[in-house]
Coordinates of C-alpha atoms in Angstrom, one line a residue:
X1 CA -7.7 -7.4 10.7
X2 CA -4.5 -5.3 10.6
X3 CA -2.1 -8.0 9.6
X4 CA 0.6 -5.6 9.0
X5 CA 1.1 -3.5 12.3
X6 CA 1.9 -6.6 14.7
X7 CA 4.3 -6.7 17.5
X8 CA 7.5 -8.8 17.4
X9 CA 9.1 -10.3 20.1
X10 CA 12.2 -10.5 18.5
X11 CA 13.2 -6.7 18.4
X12 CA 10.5 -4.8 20.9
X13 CA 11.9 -5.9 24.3
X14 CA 13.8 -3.1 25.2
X15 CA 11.0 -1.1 23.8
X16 CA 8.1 -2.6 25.4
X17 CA 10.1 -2.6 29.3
X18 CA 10.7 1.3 28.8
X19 CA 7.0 2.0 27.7
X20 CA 4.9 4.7 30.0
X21 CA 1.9 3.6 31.5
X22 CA -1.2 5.4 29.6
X23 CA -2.7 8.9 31.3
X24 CA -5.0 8.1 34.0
X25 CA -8.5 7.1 34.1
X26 CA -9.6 10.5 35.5
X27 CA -7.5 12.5 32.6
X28 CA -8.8 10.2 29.6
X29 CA -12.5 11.1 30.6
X30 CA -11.8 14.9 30.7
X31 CA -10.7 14.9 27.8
X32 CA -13.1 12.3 25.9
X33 CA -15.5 14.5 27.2
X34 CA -14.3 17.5 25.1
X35 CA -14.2 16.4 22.1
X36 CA -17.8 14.4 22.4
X37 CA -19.1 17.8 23.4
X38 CA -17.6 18.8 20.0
X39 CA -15.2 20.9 21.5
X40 CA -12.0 19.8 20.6
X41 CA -9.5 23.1 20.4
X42 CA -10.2 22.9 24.4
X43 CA -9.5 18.7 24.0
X44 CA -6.3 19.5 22.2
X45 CA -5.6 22.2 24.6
X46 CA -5.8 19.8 27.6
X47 CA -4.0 17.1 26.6
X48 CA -1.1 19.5 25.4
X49 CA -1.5 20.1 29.0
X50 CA -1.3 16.3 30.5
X51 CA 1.5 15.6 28.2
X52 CA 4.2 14.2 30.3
X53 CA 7.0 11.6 29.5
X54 CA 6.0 10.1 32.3
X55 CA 2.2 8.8 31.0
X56 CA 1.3 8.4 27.3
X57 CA -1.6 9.4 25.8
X58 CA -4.2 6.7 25.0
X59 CA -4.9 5.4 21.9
X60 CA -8.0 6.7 20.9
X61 CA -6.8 10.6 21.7
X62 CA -3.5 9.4 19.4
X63 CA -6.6 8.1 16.8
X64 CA -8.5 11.0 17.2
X65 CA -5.3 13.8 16.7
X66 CA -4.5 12.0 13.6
X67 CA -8.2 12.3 12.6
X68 CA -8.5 16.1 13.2
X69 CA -4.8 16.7 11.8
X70 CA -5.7 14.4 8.4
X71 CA -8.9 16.3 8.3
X72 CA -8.9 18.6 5.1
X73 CA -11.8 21.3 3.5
X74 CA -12.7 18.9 1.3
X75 CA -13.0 16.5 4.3
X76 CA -15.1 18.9 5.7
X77 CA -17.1 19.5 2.7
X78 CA -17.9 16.1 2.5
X79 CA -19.4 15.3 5.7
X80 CA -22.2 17.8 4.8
X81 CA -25.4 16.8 3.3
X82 CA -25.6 18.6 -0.2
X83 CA -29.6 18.9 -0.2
X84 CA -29.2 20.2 3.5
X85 CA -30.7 23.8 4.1
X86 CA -28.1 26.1 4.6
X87 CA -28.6 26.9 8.2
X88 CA -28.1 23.0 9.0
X89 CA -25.2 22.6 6.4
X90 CA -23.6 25.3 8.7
X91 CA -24.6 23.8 11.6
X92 CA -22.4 20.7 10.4
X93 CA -19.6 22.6 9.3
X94 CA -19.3 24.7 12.6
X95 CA -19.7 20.7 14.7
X96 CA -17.1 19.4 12.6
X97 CA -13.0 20.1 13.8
X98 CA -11.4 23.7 12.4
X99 CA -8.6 24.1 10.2
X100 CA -7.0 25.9 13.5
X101 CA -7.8 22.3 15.7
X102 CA -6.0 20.5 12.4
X103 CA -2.9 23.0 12.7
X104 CA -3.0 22.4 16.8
X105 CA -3.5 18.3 16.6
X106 CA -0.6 18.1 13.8
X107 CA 1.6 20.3 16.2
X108 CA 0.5 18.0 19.4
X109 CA 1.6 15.0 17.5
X110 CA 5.1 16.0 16.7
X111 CA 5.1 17.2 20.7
X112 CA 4.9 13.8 21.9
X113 CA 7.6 12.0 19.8
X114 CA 10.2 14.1 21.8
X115 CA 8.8 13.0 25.0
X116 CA 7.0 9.5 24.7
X117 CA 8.1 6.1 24.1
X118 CA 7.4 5.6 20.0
X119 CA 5.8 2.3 20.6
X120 CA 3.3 3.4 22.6
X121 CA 2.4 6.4 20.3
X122 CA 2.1 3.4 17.6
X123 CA 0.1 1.5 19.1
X124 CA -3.1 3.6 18.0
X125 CA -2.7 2.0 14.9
X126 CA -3.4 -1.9 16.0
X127 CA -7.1 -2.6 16.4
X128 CA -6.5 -4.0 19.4
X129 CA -9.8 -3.4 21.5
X130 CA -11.0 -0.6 20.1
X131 CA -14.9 -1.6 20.3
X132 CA -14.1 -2.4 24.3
X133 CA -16.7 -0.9 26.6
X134 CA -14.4 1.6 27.5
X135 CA -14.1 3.9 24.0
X136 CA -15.8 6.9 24.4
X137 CA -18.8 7.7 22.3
X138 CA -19.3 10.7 19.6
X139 CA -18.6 11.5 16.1
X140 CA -14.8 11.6 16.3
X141 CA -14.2 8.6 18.6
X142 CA -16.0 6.5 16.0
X143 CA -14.8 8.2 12.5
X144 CA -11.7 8.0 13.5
X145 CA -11.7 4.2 14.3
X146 CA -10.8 4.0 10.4
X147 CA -6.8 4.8 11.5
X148 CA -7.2 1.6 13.2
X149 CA -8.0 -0.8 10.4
X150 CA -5.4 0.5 8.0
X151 CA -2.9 -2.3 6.4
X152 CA 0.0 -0.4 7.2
X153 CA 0.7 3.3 8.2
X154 CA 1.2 4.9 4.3
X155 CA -2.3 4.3 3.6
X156 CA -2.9 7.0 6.2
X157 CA -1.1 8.9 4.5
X158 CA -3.0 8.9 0.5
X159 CA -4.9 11.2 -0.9
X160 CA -8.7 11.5 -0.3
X161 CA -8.3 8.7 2.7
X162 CA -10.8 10.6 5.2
X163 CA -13.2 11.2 1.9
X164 CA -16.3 8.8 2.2
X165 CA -15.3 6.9 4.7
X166 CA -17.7 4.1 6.6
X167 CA -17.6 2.8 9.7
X168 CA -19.3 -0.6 10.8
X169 CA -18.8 -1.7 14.3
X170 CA -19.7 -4.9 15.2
X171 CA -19.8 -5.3 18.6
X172 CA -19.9 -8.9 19.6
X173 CA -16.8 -9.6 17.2
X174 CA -14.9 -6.9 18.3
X175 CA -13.7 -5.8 14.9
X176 CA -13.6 -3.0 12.8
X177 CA -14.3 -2.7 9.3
X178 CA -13.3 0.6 6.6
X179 CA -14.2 0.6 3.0
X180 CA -12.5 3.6 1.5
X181 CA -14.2 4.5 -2.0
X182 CA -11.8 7.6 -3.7
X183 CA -13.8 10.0 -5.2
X184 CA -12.3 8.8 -8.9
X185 CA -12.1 5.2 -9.1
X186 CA -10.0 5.9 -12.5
X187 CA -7.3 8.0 -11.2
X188 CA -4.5 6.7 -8.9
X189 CA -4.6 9.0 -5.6
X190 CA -1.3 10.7 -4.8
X191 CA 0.7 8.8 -2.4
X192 CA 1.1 11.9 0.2
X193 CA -2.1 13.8 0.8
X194 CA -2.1 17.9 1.0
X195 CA -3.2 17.7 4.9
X196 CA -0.9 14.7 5.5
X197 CA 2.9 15.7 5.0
X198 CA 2.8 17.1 8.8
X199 CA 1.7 12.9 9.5
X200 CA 4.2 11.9 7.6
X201 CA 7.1 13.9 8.8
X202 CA 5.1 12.6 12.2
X203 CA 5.8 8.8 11.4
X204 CA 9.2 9.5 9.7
X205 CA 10.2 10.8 13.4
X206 CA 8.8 8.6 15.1
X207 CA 10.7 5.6 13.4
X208 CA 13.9 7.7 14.0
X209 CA 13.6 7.7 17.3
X210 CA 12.8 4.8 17.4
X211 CA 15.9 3.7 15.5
X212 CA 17.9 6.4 17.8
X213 CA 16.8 4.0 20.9
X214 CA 17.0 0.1 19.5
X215 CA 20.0 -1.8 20.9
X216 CA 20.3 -3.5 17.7
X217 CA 23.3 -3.5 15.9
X218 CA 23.3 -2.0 13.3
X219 CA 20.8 0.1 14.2
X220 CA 17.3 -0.3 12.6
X221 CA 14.1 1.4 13.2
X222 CA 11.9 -2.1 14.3
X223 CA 8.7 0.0 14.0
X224 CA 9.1 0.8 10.5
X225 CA 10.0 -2.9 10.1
X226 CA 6.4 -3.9 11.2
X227 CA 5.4 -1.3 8.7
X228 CA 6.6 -3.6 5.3
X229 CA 4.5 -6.7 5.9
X230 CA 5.5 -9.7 7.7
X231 CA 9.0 -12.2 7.7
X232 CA 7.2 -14.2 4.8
X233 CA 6.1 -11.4 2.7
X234 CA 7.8 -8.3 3.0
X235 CA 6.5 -5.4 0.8
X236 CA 8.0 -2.3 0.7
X237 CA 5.7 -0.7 -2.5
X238 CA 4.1 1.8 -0.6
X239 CA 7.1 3.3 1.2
X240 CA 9.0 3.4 -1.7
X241 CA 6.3 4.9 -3.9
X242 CA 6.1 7.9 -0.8
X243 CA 9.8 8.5 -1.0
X244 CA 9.5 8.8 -4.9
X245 CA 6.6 11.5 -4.1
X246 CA 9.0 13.1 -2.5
X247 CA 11.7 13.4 -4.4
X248 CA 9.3 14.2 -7.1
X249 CA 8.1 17.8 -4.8
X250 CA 9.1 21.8 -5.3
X251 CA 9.2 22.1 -1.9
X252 CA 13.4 20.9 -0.3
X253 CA 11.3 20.0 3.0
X254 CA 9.0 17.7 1.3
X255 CA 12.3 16.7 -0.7
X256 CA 14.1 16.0 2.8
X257 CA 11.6 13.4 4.2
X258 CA 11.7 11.3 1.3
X259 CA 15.0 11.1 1.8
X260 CA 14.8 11.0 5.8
X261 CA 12.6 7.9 4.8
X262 CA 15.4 6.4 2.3
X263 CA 17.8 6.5 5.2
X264 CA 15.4 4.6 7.8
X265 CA 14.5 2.3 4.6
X266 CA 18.7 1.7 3.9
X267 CA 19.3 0.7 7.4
X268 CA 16.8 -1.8 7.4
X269 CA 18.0 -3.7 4.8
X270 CA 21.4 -3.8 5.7
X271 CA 20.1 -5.5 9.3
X272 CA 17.5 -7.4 8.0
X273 CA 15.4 -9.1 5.8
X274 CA 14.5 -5.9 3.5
X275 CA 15.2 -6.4 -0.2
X276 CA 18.6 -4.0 -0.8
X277 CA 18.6 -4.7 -4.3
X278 CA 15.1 -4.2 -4.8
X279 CA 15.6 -0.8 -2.8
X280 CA 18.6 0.3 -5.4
X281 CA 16.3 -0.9 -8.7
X282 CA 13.3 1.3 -7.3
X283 CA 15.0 4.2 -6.7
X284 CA 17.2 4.0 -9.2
X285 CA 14.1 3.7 -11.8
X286 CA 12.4 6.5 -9.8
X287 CA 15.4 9.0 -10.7
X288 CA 16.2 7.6 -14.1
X289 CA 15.1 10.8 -15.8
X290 CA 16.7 13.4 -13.6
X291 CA 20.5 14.7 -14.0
X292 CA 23.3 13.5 -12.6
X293 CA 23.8 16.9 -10.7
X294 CA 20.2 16.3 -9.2
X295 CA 20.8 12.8 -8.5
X296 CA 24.2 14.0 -6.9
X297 CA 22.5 16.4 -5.0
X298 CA 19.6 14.1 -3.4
X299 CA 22.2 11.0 -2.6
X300 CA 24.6 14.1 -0.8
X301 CA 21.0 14.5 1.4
X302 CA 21.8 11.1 2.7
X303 CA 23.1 10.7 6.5
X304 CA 26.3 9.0 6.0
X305 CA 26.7 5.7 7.3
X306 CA 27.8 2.7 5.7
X307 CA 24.5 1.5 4.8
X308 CA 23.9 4.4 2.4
X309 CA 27.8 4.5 1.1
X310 CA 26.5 0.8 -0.1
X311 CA 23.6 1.7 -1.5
X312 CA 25.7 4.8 -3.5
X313 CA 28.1 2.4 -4.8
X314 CA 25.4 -0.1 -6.0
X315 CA 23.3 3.1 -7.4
X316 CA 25.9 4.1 -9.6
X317 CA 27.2 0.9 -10.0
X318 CA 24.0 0.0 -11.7
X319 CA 23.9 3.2 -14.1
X320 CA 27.6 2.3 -15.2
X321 CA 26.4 -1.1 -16.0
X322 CA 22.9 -0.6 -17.9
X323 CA 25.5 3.0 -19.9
X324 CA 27.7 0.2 -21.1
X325 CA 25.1 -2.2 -22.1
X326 CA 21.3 -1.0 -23.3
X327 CA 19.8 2.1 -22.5
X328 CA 19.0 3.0 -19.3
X329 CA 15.3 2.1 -18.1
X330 CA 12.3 4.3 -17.3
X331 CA 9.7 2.5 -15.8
X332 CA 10.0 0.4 -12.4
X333 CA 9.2 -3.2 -12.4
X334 CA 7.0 -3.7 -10.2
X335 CA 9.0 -6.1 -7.8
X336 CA 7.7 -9.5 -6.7
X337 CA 7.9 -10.8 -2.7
X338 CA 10.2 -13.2 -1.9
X339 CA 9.6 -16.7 0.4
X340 CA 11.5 -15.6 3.3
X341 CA 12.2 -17.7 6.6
X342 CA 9.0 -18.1 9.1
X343 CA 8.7 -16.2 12.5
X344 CA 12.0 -14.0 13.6
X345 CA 14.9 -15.5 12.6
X346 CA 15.3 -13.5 9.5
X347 CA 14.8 -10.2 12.3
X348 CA 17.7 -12.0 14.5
X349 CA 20.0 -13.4 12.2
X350 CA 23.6 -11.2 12.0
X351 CA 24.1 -9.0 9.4
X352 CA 26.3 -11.1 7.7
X353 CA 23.8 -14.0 7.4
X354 CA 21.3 -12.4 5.7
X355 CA 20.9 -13.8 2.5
X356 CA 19.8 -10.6 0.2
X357 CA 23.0 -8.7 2.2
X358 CA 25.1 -6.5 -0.6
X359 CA 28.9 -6.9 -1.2
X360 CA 30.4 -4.2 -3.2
X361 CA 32.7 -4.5 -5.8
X362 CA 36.5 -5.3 -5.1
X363 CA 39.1 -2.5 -6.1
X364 CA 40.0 -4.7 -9.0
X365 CA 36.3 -4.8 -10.0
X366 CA 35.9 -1.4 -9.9
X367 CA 38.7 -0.3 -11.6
X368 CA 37.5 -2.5 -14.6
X369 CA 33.9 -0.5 -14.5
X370 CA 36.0 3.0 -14.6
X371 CA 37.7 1.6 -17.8
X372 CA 34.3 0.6 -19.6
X373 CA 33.1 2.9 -22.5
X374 CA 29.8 4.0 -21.6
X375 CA 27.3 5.4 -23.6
X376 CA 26.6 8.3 -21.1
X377 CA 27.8 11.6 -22.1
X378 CA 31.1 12.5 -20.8
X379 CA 30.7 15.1 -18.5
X380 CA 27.7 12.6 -17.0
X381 CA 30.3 9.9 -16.8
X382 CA 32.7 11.6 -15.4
X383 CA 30.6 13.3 -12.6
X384 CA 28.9 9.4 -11.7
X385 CA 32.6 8.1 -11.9
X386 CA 33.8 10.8 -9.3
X387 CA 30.8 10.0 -7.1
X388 CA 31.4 6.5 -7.1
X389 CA 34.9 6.9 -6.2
X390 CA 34.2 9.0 -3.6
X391 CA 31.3 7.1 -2.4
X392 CA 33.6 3.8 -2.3
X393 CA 36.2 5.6 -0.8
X394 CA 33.9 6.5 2.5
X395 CA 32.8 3.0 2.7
X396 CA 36.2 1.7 2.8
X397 CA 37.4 3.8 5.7
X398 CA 34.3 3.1 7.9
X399 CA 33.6 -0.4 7.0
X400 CA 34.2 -3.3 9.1
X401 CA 37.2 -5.0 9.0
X402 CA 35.6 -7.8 7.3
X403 CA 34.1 -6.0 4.4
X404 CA 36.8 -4.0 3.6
X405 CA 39.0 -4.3 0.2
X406 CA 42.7 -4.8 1.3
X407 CA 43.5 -3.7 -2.1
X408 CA 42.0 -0.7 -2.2
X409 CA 45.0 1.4 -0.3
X410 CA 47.9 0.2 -2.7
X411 CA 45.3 1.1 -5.8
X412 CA 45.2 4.8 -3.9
X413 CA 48.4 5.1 -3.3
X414 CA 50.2 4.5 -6.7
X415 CA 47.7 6.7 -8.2
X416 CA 46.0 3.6 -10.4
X417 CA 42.9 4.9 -9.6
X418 CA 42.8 8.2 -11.2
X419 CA 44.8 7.1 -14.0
X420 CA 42.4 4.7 -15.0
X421 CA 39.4 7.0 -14.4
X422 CA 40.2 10.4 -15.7
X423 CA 43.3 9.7 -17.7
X424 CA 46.9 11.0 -16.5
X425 CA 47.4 14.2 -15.6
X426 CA 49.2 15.6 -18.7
X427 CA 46.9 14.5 -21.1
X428 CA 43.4 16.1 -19.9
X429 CA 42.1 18.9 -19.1
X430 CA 38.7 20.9 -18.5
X431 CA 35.8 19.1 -16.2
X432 CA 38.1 15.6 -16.5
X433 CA 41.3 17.4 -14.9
X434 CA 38.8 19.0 -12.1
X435 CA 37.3 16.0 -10.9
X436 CA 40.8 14.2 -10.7
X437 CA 42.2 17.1 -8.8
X438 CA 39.4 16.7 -6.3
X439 CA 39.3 13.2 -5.6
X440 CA 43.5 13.6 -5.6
X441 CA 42.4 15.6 -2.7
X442 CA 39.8 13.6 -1.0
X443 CA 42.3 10.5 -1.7
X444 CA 45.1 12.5 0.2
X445 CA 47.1 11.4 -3.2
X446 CA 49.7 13.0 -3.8

């Protein structure tokens, strides 16, 4: 059972009431009938064609795009019987869904986030009644049944998930069972598949969008909520370990959803229950290795809001901190889940009550960390010190009233600040002497 993807009543209602109704009876059979006839670049073709933000399209079409888009040469490959004669391996290969109806279903998905309700495009991931009398019959309708009994939406997204997968139906219980068996039980599969970044960027939008429409305040994406386990036992691992795969690729797209993620991931946990410190050790862990030009240059990626101005300030809070104390760490803890209230009051709850909710530092506290020797080197240092500045400094001006620091415009006005950070004026010079001058300018010090 998919205990992960449930619906709460706490944060769906407006969601739920502005939900199409599904394509008609009539449309759903033209199409099922396609792709049981194995023809499924004419499927895909029609139900670009039915698309309309006034009907969503059912579930099992949603399944059975995901299926075709996921579906990879290895896949393909795999799904042929090796002692087959080569006319019937063939055969296979030309019943089984083209590289060019992968490319089409992956570009169909994105289609309908612009124009459907992302609920409804969600909700081919609840097993729901999937082995009603109504699914249609067929190789695709019943290999792709294994979207449906995923724990959460990343294990969609891993590495060799269509690879030997099996199917059992049982009919009288009405539920679905997938035992996924990785071609090397050894070797941890990569996070992100080859065939599944188009999915991913798929999901990613789909819980903006979803964040884009939610009357909560501040805005959060719920659907991404449902996608970290349940008010007792939230568990983030999996979305955190996808934006570290990210982060970790050649390609600045790939590099852009991981952080597209972080910023769905940082408004969560400043509206909810979500772990925010256990967000900052992760990442923080996951970039422990990498400059502090590269780490600039990712956090810069950021949308700015004062969610992710918080989660700057405690980022390099954090490196100031472990630079004055021990060296700085390398591997991530992996983090423990924490007994959290039952049913939605944690989802509910103002911002302010939340129990895991991040203050940051006062002015005074801050100038104290700017004055702590570090063991960083000192261009490092100064470059994190003029980040953090910076970062605090945006927080402060778009704050709330009530988590502002009413210190913090005397300390910028009398020029304490960049004293105390960079040293005064006439005594520096070189990087130290250009990082003052530019956060004398961001500060409007003058």
């Amino acid at each position: 059972m998919n205990q992960y993807i449930q619906p709460n009543d706490g944060t769906r209602q407006d969601a739920t009431t502005s939900m199409e109704s599904e394509m008609s009876h009539h449309q759903r059979n033209l199409v099922d009938l396609c792709f049981e006839e194995g023809e499924y670049d004419a499927g895909i073709e029609l139900l670009s064609q039915l698309k309309s933000s006034t009907h969503r399209p059912s579930k099992s079409h949603i399944r059975q795009l995901l299926y075709i888009a996921l579906l990879s040469s290895s896949d393909r490959e795999a799904r042929v019987d090796p002692s087959a004669s080569p006319s019937k391996r063939q055969r296979k290969l030309v019943e089984l869904p083209s590289l060019a109806a992968s490319r089409a279903a992956q570009m169909l998905l994105m289609s309908f986030v612009s124009i459907n309700n992302p609920r409804g495009l969600m909700l081919a991931l609840q097993p729901g009644d999937v082995d009603s009398d109504e699914e249609p019959e067929g190789f695709l309708a019943t290999e792709s049944l294994c979207i449906s009994c995923c724990k959460h939406c990343w294990q969609i997204l891993v590495d060799g998930f269509l690879l030997d997968q099996h199917i059992i139906s049982s009919k009288g219980k009405g539920r679905m069972h997938s035992t996924l068996s990785f071609n090397d039980p050894t070797k941890t599969p990569s996070p992100v598949g080859e065939t599944a970044w188009p999915i991913l960027e798929w999901f990613v939008s789909i819980f903006e969008r979803d964040q884009q429409t939610s009357t909560n305040n501040p805005s959060y994406s719920p659907l991404l909520l449902e996608q970290l386990g349940t008010p007792s036992r939230r568990d983030s691992d999996a979305a955190l370990a996808t934006c570290h795969y990210c982060f970790a690729q050649a390609d600045p797209q790939r590099r852009l959803l991981g952080v597209r993620l972080l910023n769905l991931l940082l408004n969560l946990a400043s509206a909810t229950d979500l772990d925010f410190p256990l967000i900052v050790l992760s990442i923080f862990n996951g970039l422990s290795g990498k400059s502090p030009e590269d780490i600039a240059s990712l956090l810069a990626s950021l949308k700015p809001s004062p969610a992710v101005f918080k989660f700057k300030i405690a980022f390099y809070q954090k490196y100031f901190n472990d630079a004055t104390s021990t060296s700085r760490p390398t591997a991530r803890p992996r983090p423990q889940a924490r007994a959290q209230q039952k049913g939605t009051q944690a989802l509910t709850r103002e911002a302010s009550q939340l129990v895991n909710k991040y203050r940051a530092p006062s002015s005074g506290d801050l100038l104290r960390l700017m004055q702590t020797p570090t063991t960083a080197p000192d261009d490092d240092a100064l470059r994190i010190k003029f980040d953090l500045l910076v970062s605090y400094h945006e927080f402060q001006t778009q704050a709330s009233p009530a988590e502002r620091d009413a210190e913090w415009s005397e300390v910028v006005r009398n020029g304490t600040l960049l004293d105390e950070t960079f040293g005064c004026r006439a005594n520096i010079n070189g990087v130290g002497l250009l990082y003052r001058d530019m956060l004398e300018t961001i500060l409007s010090v003058n």
